[in-house]
């Protein structure tokens, strides 16, 4: 079974579903404009909003860290986690970008991806092929084979059966976990809260069951307010064809209760520690770049992938995982530089579908063209 089979199955399922969502909920068009405007405001004043976020996180009893590079980010997280811990993670492209799981494992921790797709990629020992559906390249037949070979799980090639068996396997890890690491669909600068949207329920357990919650994501996820952060999550799930999302999570500090004399104390049932590690790794430079800045508006819906003929043909060979597809070429340039992004920009055929379907109206072909021009200049 091949990539061609896997991507055809994914496209025929999700593309019509997304069009149906957009037709059924016309108010999404208005939300799109509001979110673009808010994200543009943050990109133009990124340092100001990072500082606002820092103050807000500290105000709600959390600890804030700004990491300049991938290495700095993983060192900060490794220091918070320590060693000999059980760590559960929800799907997180920035963790993949910075190789966080590998760093925590090297420090002697047992680390588990809990999103089904990310878990399958971890078990298969492969790279993710899509920002939202990291295991989209694996057919159900291949998944059954990987689970049998790597975990001794005898499971038929059936999505329902596979999900049930992995749920059983991971339940024990959630209970034992010392630390939960999530990303964020959006970080609200006014409140220090993060909004996370999902369907599996794993993010809710990752962010609530362990005594320590670490939010680990990029500075580009900052938006001005919690209201806008929720709109980002709405939009992301809609343009991923998964609207309404099954769960919308907000985390804003360690757990607390005000049930005794109405005085708020912490912790209560959830985590006792709330850490937020925001990663720069090229983002602040991109925010100042006359062309690359537009990449920072991306809300990671993954729609551009499914309309791109080059991604259909090449999969994760177009862009550098975790950033594949049209957005992936832009994001490879942001996080790894023109030299690494350039060869991928050369593969683009400029069909232009990505720009047409992007909820943020990002001129993706223009950004990719600029990456190509800069790459050719430095390599000739
Ligand atoms: S570039 Fe646009 S379509 Fe592609 S993932 Fe980002 S927001 Fe979605």
Tab-separated table of N, CA and C in Angstrom, residues 89-206:
chain	number	residue	atom	x	y	z
A	89	UNK	N	2.442	13.623	26.047
A	89	UNK	CA	2.448	14.809	25.177
A	89	UNK	C	1.253	14.770	24.244
A	90	UNK	N	0.685	15.939	23.986
A	90	UNK	CA	-0.324	15.986	22.927
A	90	UNK	C	0.383	16.452	21.653
A	91	UNK	N	-0.264	16.234	20.526
A	91	UNK	CA	0.377	16.528	19.225
A	91	UNK	C	0.897	17.962	19.210
A	92	UNK	N	2.139	18.127	18.779
A	92	UNK	CA	2.770	19.422	18.940
A	92	UNK	C	3.866	19.586	17.882
A	93	UNK	N	3.577	20.421	16.890
A	93	UNK	CA	4.552	20.596	15.808
A	93	UNK	C	5.839	21.260	16.281
A	94	UNK	N	5.728	22.111	17.309
A	94	UNK	CA	6.941	22.788	17.793
A	94	UNK	C	7.816	21.805	18.575
A	95	UNK	N	7.184	20.865	19.264
A	95	UNK	CA	7.961	19.808	19.926
A	95	UNK	C	8.716	19.000	18.873
A	96	UNK	N	8.036	18.740	17.761
A	96	UNK	CA	8.682	17.994	16.669
A	96	UNK	C	9.773	18.863	16.030
A	97	UNK	N	9.483	20.125	15.809
A	97	UNK	CA	10.461	21.075	15.222
A	97	UNK	C	11.750	21.107	16.045
A	98	UNK	N	11.613	21.075	17.374
A	98	UNK	CA	12.783	21.239	18.246
A	98	UNK	C	13.308	19.897	18.772
A	99	UNK	N	12.651	18.809	18.393
A	99	UNK	CA	13.035	17.454	18.835
A	99	UNK	C	12.972	17.321	20.362
A	100	UNK	N	11.856	17.765	20.908
A	100	UNK	CA	11.686	17.755	22.366
A	100	UNK	C	11.589	16.330	22.933
A	101	UNK	N	10.819	15.487	22.280
A	101	UNK	CA	10.642	14.126	22.827
A	101	UNK	C	11.994	13.414	22.937
A	102	UNK	N	12.788	13.541	21.889
A	102	UNK	CA	14.107	12.887	21.887
A	102	UNK	C	14.964	13.425	23.037
A	103	UNK	N	14.899	14.749	23.292
A	103	UNK	CA	15.712	15.356	24.359
A	103	UNK	C	15.260	14.840	25.730
A	104	UNK	N	13.950	14.712	25.917
A	104	UNK	CA	13.434	14.244	27.209
A	104	UNK	C	13.746	12.762	27.411
A	105	UNK	N	13.683	12.005	26.322
A	105	UNK	CA	14.031	10.572	26.416
A	105	UNK	C	15.513	10.412	26.765
A	106	UNK	N	16.343	11.258	26.170
A	106	UNK	CA	17.786	11.180	26.443
A	106	UNK	C	18.074	11.506	27.910
A	107	UNK	N	17.188	12.260	28.541
A	107	UNK	CA	17.385	12.606	29.966
A	107	UNK	C	16.835	11.505	30.882
A	108	UNK	N	16.400	10.401	30.300
A	108	UNK	CA	15.959	9.261	31.103
A	108	UNK	C	14.480	9.299	31.468
A	109	UNK	N	13.675	9.905	30.631
A	109	UNK	CA	12.229	9.930	30.870
A	109	UNK	C	11.508	8.983	29.909
A	110	UNK	N	10.342	8.511	30.338
A	110	UNK	CA	9.492	7.698	29.461
A	110	UNK	C	8.472	8.658	28.851
A	111	UNK	N	8.524	8.835	27.548
A	111	UNK	CA	7.714	9.885	26.912
A	111	UNK	C	6.758	9.263	25.892
A	112	UNK	N	5.493	9.633	25.992
A	112	UNK	CA	4.489	9.073	25.092
A	112	UNK	C	3.701	10.151	24.370
A	113	UNK	N	3.613	10.008	23.049
A	113	UNK	CA	2.671	10.828	22.279
A	113	UNK	C	1.288	10.254	22.542
A	114	UNK	N	0.292	11.117	22.719
A	114	UNK	CA	-1.045	10.598	23.047
A	114	UNK	C	-2.087	10.867	21.963
A	115	UNK	N	-1.771	11.737	21.008
A	115	UNK	CA	-2.634	11.874	19.838
A	115	UNK	C	-2.451	10.600	19.021
A	116	UNK	N	-3.536	10.014	18.512
A	116	UNK	CA	-3.404	8.719	17.837
A	116	UNK	C	-2.390	8.770	16.687
A	117	UNK	N	-2.515	9.806	15.842
A	117	UNK	CA	-1.607	9.906	14.693
A	117	UNK	C	-0.159	10.063	15.142
A	118	UNK	N	0.067	10.947	16.132
A	118	UNK	CA	1.437	11.172	16.614
A	118	UNK	C	1.985	9.909	17.287
A	119	UNK	N	1.111	9.191	17.989
A	119	UNK	CA	1.516	7.934	18.632
A	119	UNK	C	1.953	6.919	17.571
A	120	UNK	N	1.175	6.820	16.498
A	120	UNK	CA	1.510	5.843	15.442
A	120	UNK	C	2.839	6.184	14.774
A	121	UNK	N	3.065	7.481	14.577
A	121	UNK	CA	4.331	7.909	13.984
A	121	UNK	C	5.482	7.596	14.939
A	122	UNK	N	5.255	7.809	16.249
A	122	UNK	CA	6.287	7.489	17.251
A	122	UNK	C	6.609	5.993	17.217
A	123	UNK	N	5.569	5.178	17.226
A	123	UNK	CA	5.778	3.723	17.258
A	123	UNK	C	6.441	3.242	15.962
A	124	UNK	N	6.035	3.854	14.835
A	124	UNK	CA	6.617	3.452	13.544
A	124	UNK	C	8.050	3.951	13.402
A	125	UNK	N	8.447	4.937	14.237
A	125	UNK	CA	9.791	5.511	14.136
A	125	UNK	C	9.959	6.328	12.867
A	126	UNK	N	8.850	6.987	12.451
A	126	UNK	CA	8.911	7.758	11.207
A	126	UNK	C	8.692	9.242	11.472
A	127	UNK	N	8.750	10.030	10.404
A	127	UNK	CA	8.492	11.457	10.543
A	127	UNK	C	7.042	11.757	10.213
A	128	UNK	N	6.464	12.800	10.836
A	128	UNK	CA	5.074	13.154	10.519
A	128	UNK	C	4.961	13.692	9.092
A	129	UNK	N	3.810	13.447	8.451
A	129	UNK	CA	3.681	13.891	7.065
A	129	UNK	C	2.690	15.034	6.891
A	130	UNK	N	2.008	15.417	7.974
A	130	UNK	CA	1.010	16.490	7.860
A	130	UNK	C	0.887	17.120	9.243
A	131	UNK	N	0.706	18.457	9.295
A	131	UNK	CA	0.686	19.135	10.596
A	131	UNK	C	-0.472	18.708	11.490
A	132	UNK	N	-1.580	18.320	10.896
A	132	UNK	CA	-2.739	17.913	11.702
A	132	UNK	C	-2.905	16.411	11.773
A	133	UNK	N	-2.582	15.763	10.711
A	133	UNK	CA	-2.741	14.308	10.622
A	133	UNK	C	-1.370	13.701	10.350
A	134	UNK	N	-0.527	13.600	11.393
A	134	UNK	CA	0.868	13.207	11.164
A	134	UNK	C	1.045	11.824	10.551
A	135	UNK	N	0.025	10.953	10.726
A	135	UNK	CA	0.158	9.590	10.194
A	135	UNK	C	-0.656	9.406	8.915
A	136	UNK	N	-0.940	10.506	8.207
A	136	UNK	CA	-1.797	10.402	7.018
A	136	UNK	C	-1.158	9.505	5.946
A	137	UNK	N	0.154	9.330	6.027
A	137	UNK	CA	0.824	8.482	5.024
A	137	UNK	C	0.675	6.989	5.333
A	138	UNK	N	0.178	6.658	6.522
A	138	UNK	CA	0.047	5.238	6.888
A	138	UNK	C	-1.371	4.742	6.591
A	139	UNK	N	-1.499	3.756	5.769
A	139	UNK	CA	-2.817	3.155	5.550
A	139	UNK	C	-3.178	2.321	6.776
A	140	UNK	N	-4.457	1.963	6.894
A	140	UNK	CA	-4.867	1.165	8.057
A	140	UNK	C	-4.174	-0.201	8.069
A	141	UNK	N	-3.886	-0.711	6.889
A	141	UNK	CA	-3.183	-1.998	6.809
A	141	UNK	C	-1.764	-1.875	7.381
A	142	UNK	N	-1.115	-0.754	7.052
A	142	UNK	CA	0.257	-0.532	7.539
A	142	UNK	C	0.251	-0.275	9.058
A	143	UNK	N	-0.766	0.456	9.539
A	143	UNK	CA	-0.864	0.728	10.980
A	143	UNK	C	-0.980	-0.590	11.741
A	144	UNK	N	-1.850	-1.484	11.259
A	144	UNK	CA	-2.027	-2.782	11.934
A	144	UNK	C	-0.708	-3.546	11.959
A	145	UNK	N	0.012	-3.455	10.867
A	145	UNK	CA	1.306	-4.155	10.782
A	145	UNK	C	2.313	-3.571	11.782
A	146	UNK	N	2.377	-2.236	11.859
A	146	UNK	CA	3.323	-1.573	12.769
A	146	UNK	C	2.985	-1.922	14.230
A	147	UNK	N	1.710	-1.890	14.586
A	147	UNK	CA	1.328	-2.185	15.973
A	147	UNK	C	1.661	-3.642	16.334
A	148	UNK	N	1.490	-4.519	15.363
A	148	UNK	CA	1.801	-5.929	15.612
A	148	UNK	C	3.313	-6.120	15.787
A	149	UNK	N	4.075	-5.502	14.877
A	149	UNK	CA	5.529	-5.700	14.907
A	149	UNK	C	6.205	-5.019	16.095
A	150	UNK	N	5.755	-3.778	16.423
A	150	UNK	CA	6.477	-2.998	17.442
A	150	UNK	C	5.944	-3.192	18.857
A	151	UNK	N	4.622	-3.442	18.984
A	151	UNK	CA	4.053	-3.548	20.339
A	151	UNK	C	3.434	-4.914	20.621
A	152	UNK	N	3.485	-5.802	19.637
A	152	UNK	CA	2.886	-7.132	19.807
A	152	UNK	C	1.367	-7.069	19.927
A	153	UNK	N	0.757	-6.020	19.384
A	153	UNK	CA	-0.693	-5.832	19.442
A	153	UNK	C	-1.326	-6.492	18.216
A	154	UNK	N	-2.137	-7.518	18.439
A	154	UNK	CA	-2.814	-8.134	17.297
A	154	UNK	C	-4.123	-7.384	17.077
A	155	UNK	N	-4.137	-6.569	16.041
A	155	UNK	CA	-5.316	-5.744	15.788
A	155	UNK	C	-5.619	-5.770	14.288
A	156	UNK	N	-6.905	-5.882	13.913
A	156	UNK	CA	-7.215	-5.914	12.478
A	156	UNK	C	-7.049	-4.522	11.847
A	157	UNK	N	-6.924	-4.473	10.516
A	157	UNK	CA	-6.785	-3.166	9.855
A	157	UNK	C	-8.115	-2.411	9.840
A	158	UNK	N	-8.532	-1.958	10.983
A	158	UNK	CA	-9.829	-1.307	11.133
A	158	UNK	C	-9.654	-0.115	12.082
A	159	UNK	N	-10.054	1.089	11.635
A	159	UNK	CA	-9.774	2.313	12.404
A	159	UNK	C	-10.405	2.274	13.797
A	160	UNK	N	-11.616	1.739	13.904
A	160	UNK	CA	-12.286	1.705	15.209
A	160	UNK	C	-11.536	0.789	16.170
A	161	UNK	N	-11.146	-0.375	15.689
A	161	UNK	CA	-10.416	-1.342	16.528
A	161	UNK	C	-9.048	-0.783	16.929
A	162	UNK	N	-8.384	-0.140	15.982
A	162	UNK	CA	-7.053	0.415	16.262
A	162	UNK	C	-7.168	1.491	17.343
A	163	UNK	N	-8.141	2.398	17.186
A	163	UNK	CA	-8.325	3.477	18.173
A	163	UNK	C	-8.609	2.894	19.559
A	164	UNK	N	-9.414	1.836	19.617
A	164	UNK	CA	-9.778	1.229	20.913
A	164	UNK	C	-8.554	0.614	21.598
A	165	UNK	N	-7.713	-0.064	20.826
A	165	UNK	CA	-6.536	-0.715	21.417
A	165	UNK	C	-5.512	0.299	21.897
A	166	UNK	N	-5.346	1.365	21.124
A	166	UNK	CA	-4.372	2.394	21.536
A	166	UNK	C	-4.902	3.133	22.764
A	167	UNK	N	-6.202	3.352	22.816
A	167	UNK	CA	-6.813	3.997	23.985
A	167	UNK	C	-6.508	3.180	25.244
A	168	UNK	N	-6.675	1.881	25.149
A	168	UNK	CA	-6.412	0.976	26.277
A	168	UNK	C	-4.932	1.078	26.714
A	169	UNK	N	-4.048	1.081	25.715
A	169	UNK	CA	-2.608	1.144	25.988
A	169	UNK	C	-2.229	2.459	26.687
A	170	UNK	N	-2.800	3.572	26.187
A	170	UNK	CA	-2.388	4.885	26.703
A	170	UNK	C	-3.046	5.258	28.028
A	171	UNK	N	-4.170	4.620	28.346
A	171	UNK	CA	-4.883	4.992	29.571
A	171	UNK	C	-3.967	4.868	30.790
A	172	UNK	N	-3.202	3.818	30.824
A	172	UNK	CA	-2.267	3.567	31.907
A	172	UNK	C	-1.187	4.664	31.984
A	173	UNK	N	-0.758	5.145	30.841
A	173	UNK	CA	0.286	6.193	30.810
A	173	UNK	C	-0.258	7.507	31.365
A	174	UNK	N	-1.496	7.825	31.021
A	174	UNK	CA	-2.099	9.063	31.546
A	174	UNK	C	-2.145	9.031	33.074
A	175	UNK	N	-2.529	7.880	33.607
A	175	UNK	CA	-2.676	7.764	35.069
A	175	UNK	C	-1.324	7.917	35.761
A	176	UNK	N	-0.285	7.349	35.131
A	176	UNK	CA	1.041	7.379	35.760
A	176	UNK	C	1.808	8.681	35.499
A	177	UNK	N	1.337	9.501	34.575
A	177	UNK	CA	2.158	10.629	34.103
A	177	UNK	C	2.473	11.646	35.196
A	178	UNK	N	3.748	12.085	35.201
A	178	UNK	CA	4.193	13.144	36.114
A	178	UNK	C	4.064	14.513	35.460
A	179	UNK	N	4.195	14.528	34.142
A	179	UNK	CA	4.184	15.804	33.418
A	179	UNK	C	3.355	15.652	32.147
A	180	UNK	N	2.554	16.673	31.855
A	180	UNK	CA	1.803	16.705	30.595
A	180	UNK	C	2.278	17.896	29.777
A	181	UNK	N	2.604	17.637	28.513
A	181	UNK	CA	3.077	18.733	27.646
A	181	UNK	C	2.101	18.895	26.481
A	182	UNK	N	1.556	20.089	26.362
A	182	UNK	CA	0.653	20.378	25.249
A	182	UNK	C	1.244	21.511	24.413
A	183	UNK	N	0.684	21.719	23.243
A	183	UNK	CA	0.971	22.929	22.485
A	183	UNK	C	-0.125	23.927	22.803
A	184	UNK	N	-0.492	24.727	21.808
A	184	UNK	CA	-1.588	25.690	21.960
A	184	UNK	C	-2.089	26.044	20.573
A	185	UNK	N	-3.406	26.050	20.397
A	185	UNK	CA	-3.910	26.602	19.133
A	185	UNK	C	-3.737	28.112	19.141
A	186	UNK	N	-3.896	28.680	20.337
A	186	UNK	CA	-3.671	30.122	20.474
A	186	UNK	C	-3.332	30.417	21.923
A	187	UNK	N	-2.487	31.449	22.090
A	187	UNK	CA	-2.089	31.918	23.420
A	187	UNK	C	-2.642	33.333	23.570
A	188	UNK	N	-3.397	33.566	24.629
A	188	UNK	CA	-4.018	34.877	24.808
A	188	UNK	C	-3.118	35.791	25.636
A	189	UNK	N	-2.666	36.885	25.016
A	189	UNK	CA	-1.720	37.796	25.697
A	189	UNK	C	-2.361	38.505	26.887
A	190	UNK	N	-3.683	38.721	26.823
A	190	UNK	CA	-4.315	39.496	27.911
A	190	UNK	C	-4.471	38.694	29.197
A	191	UNK	N	-4.566	37.372	29.072
A	191	UNK	CA	-4.888	36.539	30.237
A	191	UNK	C	-3.841	35.470	30.555
A	192	UNK	N	-2.935	35.194	29.629
A	192	UNK	CA	-1.972	34.111	29.827
A	192	UNK	C	-2.606	32.739	29.653
A	193	UNK	N	-3.821	32.710	29.106
A	193	UNK	CA	-4.526	31.443	28.882
A	193	UNK	C	-4.140	30.859	27.525
A	194	UNK	N	-4.289	29.538	27.413
A	194	UNK	CA	-4.130	28.917	26.098
A	194	UNK	C	-5.432	28.216	25.736
A	195	UNK	N	-5.718	28.206	24.438
A	195	UNK	CA	-6.895	27.492	23.944
A	195	UNK	C	-6.402	26.328	23.090
A	196	UNK	N	-6.991	25.167	23.355
A	196	UNK	CA	-6.613	23.957	22.630
A	196	UNK	C	-7.872	23.256	22.150
A	197	UNK	N	-7.907	22.950	20.882
A	197	UNK	CA	-9.089	22.332	20.297
A	197	UNK	C	-8.735	20.895	19.899
A	198	UNK	N	-9.676	19.994	20.079
A	198	UNK	CA	-9.373	18.580	19.787
A	198	UNK	C	-10.655	17.759	19.686
A	199	UNK	N	-10.479	16.523	19.228
A	199	UNK	CA	-11.603	15.590	19.147
A	199	UNK	C	-11.373	14.328	19.962
A	200	UNK	N	-10.103	14.017	20.243
A	200	UNK	CA	-9.789	12.724	20.865
A	200	UNK	C	-9.991	12.694	22.373
A	201	UNK	N	-9.822	13.837	23.044
A	201	UNK	CA	-9.897	13.851	24.512
A	201	UNK	C	-8.530	13.712	25.154
A	202	UNK	N	-7.506	13.464	24.347
A	202	UNK	CA	-6.158	13.278	24.915
A	202	UNK	C	-5.558	14.582	25.429
A	203	UNK	N	-5.918	15.697	24.805
A	203	UNK	CA	-5.343	16.979	25.256
A	203	UNK	C	-5.907	17.314	26.631
A	204	UNK	N	-7.204	17.054	26.788
A	204	UNK	CA	-7.837	17.328	28.083
A	204	UNK	C	-7.132	16.533	29.176
A	205	UNK	N	-6.856	15.267	28.917
A	205	UNK	CA	-6.196	14.440	29.945
A	205	UNK	C	-4.737	14.848	30.135
A	206	UNK	N	-4.062	15.189	29.044
A	206	UNK	CA	-2.657	15.598	29.150
A	206	UNK	C	-2.524	16.885	29.965
